[in-house]
Amino acid sequence: MTVVEIPGSKSITARALFLAAAADGVTTLVRPLRSDDTEGFAEGLARLGYRVGRTRDAWQVDGRPQGPAVPEADVYCRDGATTARFLPTLAAAGHGTYRFDASPQMRRRPLGPLSRALRDLGVDLRHEEAEGHHPLTVTAAGVEGGEVTLDAGQSSQYLTALLLLGPLTRTGLRIRVTDLVSVPYVEITIAMMRAFGAEVTREGNVFVVPPGGYRATTYSIEPDASTASYFFAAAAVTGGEVTVPGLGADALQGDLGFVDVLRRMGAEVSVGPNGTTVRGTGELRGLTVAMRDISDTMPTLAAIAPFASGPVRIEDVANTRVKECDRLDACAENLRRLGVEVATGPDWIEIRPGAPVTGAEITSYGDHRIVMSFAVTGLRTPGISFDDPGCVRKTFPGFHEEFAALTAEW
């Protein structure tokens, strides 16, 4: 059995940084993820005047319930979607003029539904170039609150941003959601808000957030379940065995549900109180699975699908087309490059069985998840390389070294 220590969750680290900045007092974040995305978020907070102290195993944030400490700032969000969506929302609760920009990749990703909702709440928010995209400027004067309607069908991060904002408004928020993807990520947000002293209630498709702010706390970041999927998939596809401590039955992250997909395909899975173990059995069956709620693990499944005994069809993943790249097309094109038969539709991909015999250079499209997923394919297909292996620094700078160490043990 191989024990793999997975870095902290990107999603949880980003939410924790927002909550810590908004809380009354000093918050300590234990074992946060240190990656390009989270460093970018912390740097953005510093630009807004929040004090962020960083050591190897913990970060401390001096909260400011009243908002940013500086009257104006220019914040670069790098490639981080959470940074690019959460920080303008946090800044809106303060007082000042704050400009946000991002990388060309992040500039392409949509922001419109969140921008419209913030404007409906009275926030002065202006997109400088393409409407609904970075760069943007927020002229902040606090947020009164009230009721707002939101379409979160492209990204649950829009809803998370508004939920996090709710306790900072003067009268609270009622958020009516017309469509919602990746529900488990919203449940992460609500659980974390509770840990910082704020309660959210749900009435059908309406989320109710009272005012009252947040309390500082000490918060431990659990390992990243999306990142763990590559190591679990590696075990399933090679007949190895992997245990990830810290991701157990009480884990907040819905992406741990990926192990249930592996179980359906024939792997042995054990989810205990303190960790999860996956063991490959030499069998990998085809299946049809809807992955709307765990769509970040869609590329992981696509990358091992050719080794299944029957077709693998992944459905209800339209939102993966507006991630770091169009992940549906990226997976399809790379699999075809390996000689695999693939069909796609607006929100689905079907992969026929047929293990690739020889490798090829995988086009990453600058997307960390494409590289990490096809690294798993490379365990059974010699000759796979990547045009941009370093893009994994977005969430797991040491991925290639960890992955090589894992496979060396088998």
C-alpha positions as semicolon CSV with decimal commas, in nm:
position;residue;x (nm);y (nm);z (nm)
1;M;0,000;0,000;0,000
2;T;0,127;0,347;-0,092
3;V;0,032;0,645;0,123
4;V;0,018;0,973;-0,071
5;E;0,015;1,310;0,104
6;I;-0,196;1,538;-0,114
7;P;-0,157;1,918;-0,084
8;G;-0,441;2,121;0,063
9;S;-0,761;2,187;-0,129
10;K;-0,748;2,482;-0,366
11;S;-1,122;2,546;-0,327
12;I;-1,109;2,536;0,051
13;T;-0,794;2,750;0,072
14;A;-0,950;3,022;-0,146
15;R;-1,272;3,029;0,058
16;A;-1,074;3,029;0,381
17;L;-0,869;3,328;0,267
18;F;-1,187;3,525;0,190
19;L;-1,345;3,431;0,524
20;A;-1,027;3,509;0,717
21;A;-1,000;3,851;0,550
22;A;-1,364;3,929;0,630
23;A;-1,357;3,800;0,989
24;D;-1,319;4,001;1,307
25;G;-0,978;3,904;1,444
26;V;-0,675;3,701;1,339
27;T;-0,736;3,368;1,163
28;T;-0,479;3,090;1,131
29;L;-0,509;2,862;0,828
30;V;-0,336;2,528;0,887
31;R;-0,178;2,344;0,591
32;P;-0,313;2,573;0,317
33;L;-0,235;2,490;-0,044
34;R;0,074;2,673;-0,169
35;S;0,032;2,704;-0,546
36;D;0,014;2,971;-0,811
37;D;-0,361;3,016;-0,759
38;T;-0,355;3,047;-0,382
39;E;-0,039;3,259;-0,374
40;G;-0,216;3,487;-0,622
41;F;-0,517;3,511;-0,391
42;A;-0,300;3,593;-0,090
43;E;-0,107;3,849;-0,293
44;G;-0,438;4,006;-0,401
45;L;-0,544;4,038;-0,037
46;A;-0,212;4,207;0,042
47;R;-0,268;4,454;-0,243
48;L;-0,604;4,537;-0,086
49;G;-0,430;4,611;0,243
50;Y;-0,494;4,293;0,438
51;R;-0,203;4,154;0,640
52;V;-0,121;3,797;0,539
53;G;0,164;3,626;0,724
54;R;0,289;3,308;0,561
55;T;0,500;3,026;0,703
56;R;0,551;2,681;0,551
57;D;0,263;2,510;0,733
58;A;0,029;2,796;0,826
59;W;-0,092;3,135;0,710
60;Q;-0,225;3,407;0,939
61;V;-0,468;3,671;0,818
62;D;-0,570;3,987;1,004
63;G;-0,938;4,023;0,928
64;R;-1,101;4,355;0,842
65;P;-1,483;4,333;0,859
66;Q;-1,498;4,689;0,726
67;G;-1,324;4,592;0,402
68;P;-0,990;4,669;0,234
69;A;-0,742;4,884;0,428
70;V;-0,648;5,096;0,127
71;P;-0,874;5,339;-0,063
72;E;-0,754;5,220;-0,403
73;A;-0,564;4,924;-0,542
74;D;-0,472;4,745;-0,863
75;V;-0,503;4,366;-0,825
76;Y;-0,373;4,106;-1,071
77;C;-0,563;3,778;-1,034
78;R;-0,325;3,563;-1,244
79;D;-0,506;3,249;-1,372
80;G;-0,718;3,202;-1,059
81;A;-1,093;3,187;-1,110
82;T;-1,162;3,202;-0,736
83;T;-0,930;3,503;-0,706
84;A;-1,090;3,673;-1,006
85;R;-1,445;3,617;-0,879
86;F;-1,413;3,634;-0,500
87;L;-1,182;3,935;-0,454
88;P;-1,396;4,190;-0,647
89;T;-1,692;4,069;-0,439
90;L;-1,497;4,113;-0,114
91;A;-1,381;4,459;-0,222
92;A;-1,741;4,563;-0,298
93;A;-1,819;4,541;0,075
94;G;-1,556;4,806;0,152
95;H;-1,506;5,169;0,048
96;G;-1,272;5,268;-0,233
97;T;-1,184;5,214;-0,597
98;Y;-1,038;4,877;-0,686
99;R;-0,927;4,758;-1,029
100;F;-0,890;4,389;-1,112
101;D;-0,724;4,224;-1,410
102;A;-0,617;3,869;-1,491
103;S;-0,417;3,652;-1,730
104;P;-0,531;3,617;-2,094
105;Q;-0,667;3,271;-2,003
106;M;-0,871;3,409;-1,713
107;R;-0,984;3,710;-1,918
108;R;-1,157;3,462;-2,151
109;R;-1,351;3,296;-1,871
110;P;-1,700;3,434;-1,799
111;L;-1,794;3,658;-1,509
112;G;-2,120;3,808;-1,640
113;P;-2,381;3,646;-1,411
114;L;-2,189;3,755;-1,099
115;S;-2,134;4,106;-1,236
116;R;-2,507;4,142;-1,309
117;A;-2,602;4,021;-0,961
118;L;-2,359;4,262;-0,793
119;R;-2,495;4,550;-1,001
120;D;-2,850;4,449;-0,907
121;L;-2,737;4,489;-0,545
122;G;-2,622;4,843;-0,619
123;V;-2,251;4,778;-0,666
124;D;-2,078;5,019;-0,908
125;L;-1,891;4,767;-1,124
126;R;-1,753;4,848;-1,469
127;H;-1,596;4,612;-1,721
128;E;-1,325;4,797;-1,911
129;E;-1,319;4,587;-2,229
130;A;-1,545;4,289;-2,299
131;E;-1,866;4,298;-2,095
132;G;-1,872;4,017;-1,839
133;H;-1,496;3,965;-1,843
134;H;-1,183;4,103;-1,676
135;P;-1,049;4,370;-1,646
136;L;-1,302;4,544;-1,422
137;T;-1,321;4,825;-1,169
138;V;-1,531;4,823;-0,851
139;T;-1,611;5,161;-0,697
140;A;-1,714;5,034;-0,356
141;A;-1,943;5,194;-0,100
142;G;-2,054;4,890;0,098
143;V;-2,348;4,667;0,004
144;E;-2,697;4,723;0,147
145;G;-2,829;4,373;0,076
146;G;-3,169;4,256;-0,040
147;E;-3,292;3,998;-0,289
148;V;-3,112;3,909;-0,611
149;T;-3,156;3,650;-0,888
150;L;-2,854;3,455;-1,010
151;D;-2,786;3,208;-1,290
152;A;-2,512;2,975;-1,158
153;G;-2,539;2,723;-1,441
154;Q;-2,188;2,802;-1,571
155;S;-2,012;2,809;-1,237
156;S;-2,108;2,757;-0,873
157;Q;-1,839;3,014;-0,788
158;Y;-2,087;3,292;-0,872
159;L;-2,318;3,168;-0,596
160;T;-2,029;3,108;-0,355
161;A;-1,910;3,468;-0,403
162;L;-2,255;3,606;-0,316
163;L;-2,299;3,370;-0,020
164;L;-1,961;3,480;0,119
165;L;-2,065;3,844;0,070
166;G;-2,398;3,801;0,251
167;P;-2,284;3,846;0,615
168;L;-2,090;4,160;0,512
169;T;-2,403;4,336;0,380
170;R;-2,605;4,569;0,598
171;T;-2,937;4,380;0,575
172;G;-2,839;4,032;0,449
173;L;-2,906;3,858;0,118
174;R;-3,175;3,644;-0,040
175;I;-3,026;3,479;-0,348
176;R;-3,272;3,320;-0,590
177;V;-3,088;3,070;-0,811
178;T;-3,231;2,982;-1,153
179;D;-2,970;2,717;-1,240
180;L;-2,686;2,563;-1,042
181;V;-2,390;2,343;-1,130
182;S;-2,139;2,172;-0,896
183;V;-2,369;2,172;-0,591
184;P;-2,108;2,008;-0,360
185;Y;-1,888;2,318;-0,392
186;V;-2,174;2,531;-0,258
187;E;-2,209;2,291;0,032
188;I;-1,838;2,341;0,105
189;T;-1,898;2,717;0,116
190;I;-2,193;2,689;0,355
191;A;-2,006;2,452;0,589
192;M;-1,705;2,684;0,598
193;M;-1,920;2,992;0,660
194;R;-2,065;2,808;0,959
195;A;-1,713;2,744;1,091
196;F;-1,658;3,122;1,080
197;G;-1,984;3,196;1,264
198;A;-2,232;3,261;0,982
199;E;-2,541;3,054;0,903
200;V;-2,704;3,004;0,562
201;T;-3,053;2,862;0,518
202;R;-3,206;2,731;0,198
203;E;-3,571;2,758;0,098
204;G;-3,600;2,563;-0,226
205;N;-3,398;2,759;-0,481
206;V;-3,353;3,059;-0,248
207;F;-3,046;3,092;-0,024
208;V;-3,091;3,322;0,277
209;V;-2,786;3,482;0,440
210;P;-2,834;3,708;0,742
211;P;-2,600;3,999;0,820
212;G;-2,365;3,986;1,117
213;G;-2,016;3,925;0,983
214;Y;-1,767;3,648;1,063
215;R;-1,559;3,542;1,365
216;A;-1,188;3,464;1,331
217;T;-1,086;3,105;1,399
218;T;-0,817;2,843;1,341
219;Y;-0,908;2,642;1,034
220;S;-0,741;2,327;0,897
221;I;-0,742;2,280;0,519
222;E;-0,821;1,925;0,407
223;P;-0,631;1,764;0,115
224;D;-0,750;1,846;-0,237
225;A;-0,995;1,578;-0,354
226;S;-0,967;1,677;-0,721
227;T;-0,590;1,630;-0,704
228;A;-0,634;1,300;-0,521
229;S;-0,837;1,171;-0,820
230;Y;-0,520;1,127;-1,028
231;F;-0,361;0,903;-0,765
232;F;-0,680;0,703;-0,713
233;A;-0,714;0,661;-1,090
234;A;-0,350;0,551;-1,110
235;A;-0,422;0,269;-0,866
236;A;-0,734;0,164;-1,056
237;V;-0,562;0,154;-1,393
238;T;-0,241;-0,024;-1,285
239;G;-0,361;-0,264;-1,016
240;G;-0,179;-0,067;-0,747
241;E;-0,311;0,054;-0,413
242;V;-0,320;0,413;-0,288
243;T;-0,430;0,560;0,043
244;V;-0,486;0,934;0,086
245;P;-0,501;1,033;0,456
246;G;-0,713;1,328;0,561
247;L;-0,985;1,261;0,301
248;G;-1,237;1,044;0,482
249;A;-1,608;1,000;0,531
250;D;-1,649;1,352;0,672
251;A;-1,463;1,527;0,388
252;L;-1,624;1,850;0,269
253;Q;-1,531;1,805;-0,096
254;G;-1,777;1,643;-0,332
255;D;-1,497;1,544;-0,570
256;L;-1,416;1,256;-0,336
257;G;-1,724;1,104;-0,506
258;F;-1,490;1,018;-0,793
259;V;-1,395;0,702;-0,601
260;D;-1,755;0,585;-0,637
261;V;-1,709;0,602;-1,014
262;L;-1,394;0,390;-0,982
263;R;-1,587;0,143;-0,764
264;R;-1,853;0,109;-1,034
265;M;-1,575;0,037;-1,283
266;G;-1,438;-0,249;-1,073
267;A;-1,186;-0,098;-0,830
268;E;-1,196;-0,178;-0,459
269;V;-1,266;0,136;-0,255
270;S;-1,259;0,189;0,120
271;V;-1,362;0,527;0,268
272;G;-1,281;0,537;0,639
273;P;-1,304;0,810;0,900
274;N;-0,946;0,929;0,839
275;G;-0,869;0,844;0,478
276;T;-0,963;0,674;0,153
277;T;-0,801;0,373;-0,016
278;V;-0,839;0,260;-0,377
279;R;-0,700;-0,071;-0,504
280;G;-0,697;-0,173;-0,866
281;T;-0,832;-0,524;-0,936
282;G;-0,719;-0,564;-1,296
283;E;-1,077;-0,497;-1,406
284;L;-1,200;-0,165;-1,546
285;R;-1,554;-0,175;-1,678
286;G;-1,720;0,078;-1,905
287;L;-2,009;0,286;-1,773
288;T;-2,232;0,587;-1,829
289;V;-2,205;0,849;-1,557
290;A;-2,338;1,202;-1,501
291;M;-2,059;1,416;-1,357
292;R;-2,229;1,756;-1,324
293;D;-2,149;1,773;-0,954
294;I;-1,789;1,644;-0,980
295;S;-1,698;1,788;-1,319
296;D;-1,337;1,874;-1,226
297;T;-1,270;1,499;-1,227
298;M;-1,416;1,450;-1,575
299;P;-1,070;1,468;-1,741
300;T;-0,939;1,207;-1,494
301;L;-1,207;0,961;-1,603
302;A;-1,162;1,047;-1,971
303;A;-0,789;0,978;-1,942
304;I;-0,836;0,623;-1,809
305;A;-1,146;0,542;-2,018
306;P;-0,955;0,378;-2,308
307;F;-0,842;0,102;-2,069
308;A;-1,200;0,003;-1,980
309;S;-1,358;-0,309;-2,125
310;G;-1,654;-0,115;-2,265
311;P;-1,746;0,239;-2,369
312;V;-1,725;0,518;-2,110
313;R;-1,984;0,792;-2,156
314;I;-1,964;1,103;-1,938
315;E;-2,276;1,322;-1,938
316;D;-2,401;1,657;-1,805
317;V;-2,063;1,833;-1,810
318;A;-2,133;2,137;-2,031
319;N;-1,970;2,362;-1,770
320;T;-1,631;2,198;-1,838
321;R;-1,625;2,391;-2,166
322;V;-1,570;2,719;-1,976
323;K;-1,290;2,610;-1,743
324;E;-0,919;2,688;-1,797
325;C;-0,986;2,554;-2,146
326;D;-1,270;2,369;-2,320
327;R;-1,198;2,047;-2,133
328;L;-1,440;1,834;-2,334
329;D;-1,268;1,920;-2,660
330;A;-0,921;1,908;-2,504
331;C;-0,978;1,553;-2,376
332;A;-1,128;1,443;-2,708
333;E;-0,845;1,588;-2,918
334;N;-0,572;1,440;-2,702
335;L;-0,736;1,098;-2,692
336;R;-0,770;1,103;-3,072
337;R;-0,403;1,192;-3,095
338;L;-0,338;0,868;-2,905
339;G;-0,550;0,673;-3,152
340;V;-0,860;0,644;-2,932
341;E;-1,209;0,664;-3,083
342;V;-1,406;0,949;-2,924
343;A;-1,739;1,125;-2,983
344;T;-1,857;1,446;-2,816
345;G;-2,173;1,653;-2,788
346;P;-2,265;1,981;-2,619
347;D;-2,245;1,831;-2,270
348;W;-2,109;1,478;-2,314
349;I;-1,812;1,272;-2,426
350;E;-1,807;0,902;-2,518
351;I;-1,480;0,711;-2,531
352;R;-1,454;0,370;-2,697
353;P;-1,231;0,100;-2,547
354;G;-0,889;0,052;-2,699
355;A;-0,571;0,114;-2,503
356;P;-0,328;0,348;-2,684
357;V;-0,025;0,155;-2,808
358;T;0,214;0,445;-2,855
359;G;0,233;0,786;-2,697
360;A;0,216;1,139;-2,833
361;E;0,269;1,493;-2,713
362;I;-0,035;1,601;-2,514
363;T;-0,155;1,955;-2,577
364;S;-0,221;2,101;-2,234
365;Y;-0,398;2,424;-2,339
366;G;-0,233;2,567;-2,027
367;D;-0,470;2,356;-1,812
368;H;-0,324;2,181;-1,508
369;R;-0,600;1,919;-1,504
370;I;-0,533;1,807;-1,861
371;V;-0,166;1,744;-1,779
372;M;-0,232;1,563;-1,451
373;S;-0,506;1,349;-1,606
374;F;-0,299;1,235;-1,904
375;A;-0,007;1,161;-1,673
376;V;-0,230;0,874;-1,555
377;T;-0,274;0,758;-1,916
378;G;0,105;0,757;-1,941
379;L;0,126;0,484;-1,675
380;R;-0,003;0,238;-1,934
381;T;0,109;0,411;-2,255
382;P;0,480;0,469;-2,314
383;G;0,598;0,783;-2,489
384;I;0,348;1,038;-2,357
385;S;0,490;1,389;-2,317
386;F;0,343;1,736;-2,259
387;D;0,384;2,069;-2,435
388;D;0,357;2,255;-2,102
389;P;0,419;2,020;-1,808
390;G;0,485;2,316;-1,576
391;C;0,125;2,440;-1,582
392;V;0,057;2,204;-1,287
393;R;0,199;2,480;-1,063
394;K;-0,152;2,628;-1,064
395;T;-0,259;2,373;-0,801
396;F;0,023;2,122;-0,739
397;P;0,376;2,245;-0,816
398;G;0,533;1,914;-0,709
399;F;0,293;1,688;-0,902
400;H;0,537;1,530;-1,145
401;E;0,785;1,442;-0,870
402;E;0,511;1,295;-0,647
403;F;0,366;1,097;-0,936
404;A;0,705;0,958;-1,036
405;A;0,773;0,856;-0,675
406;L;0,436;0,680;-0,658
407;T;0,488;0,474;-0,970
408;A;0,845;0,389;-0,872
409;E;0,702;0,206;-0,568
410;W;0,482;-0,023;-0,776
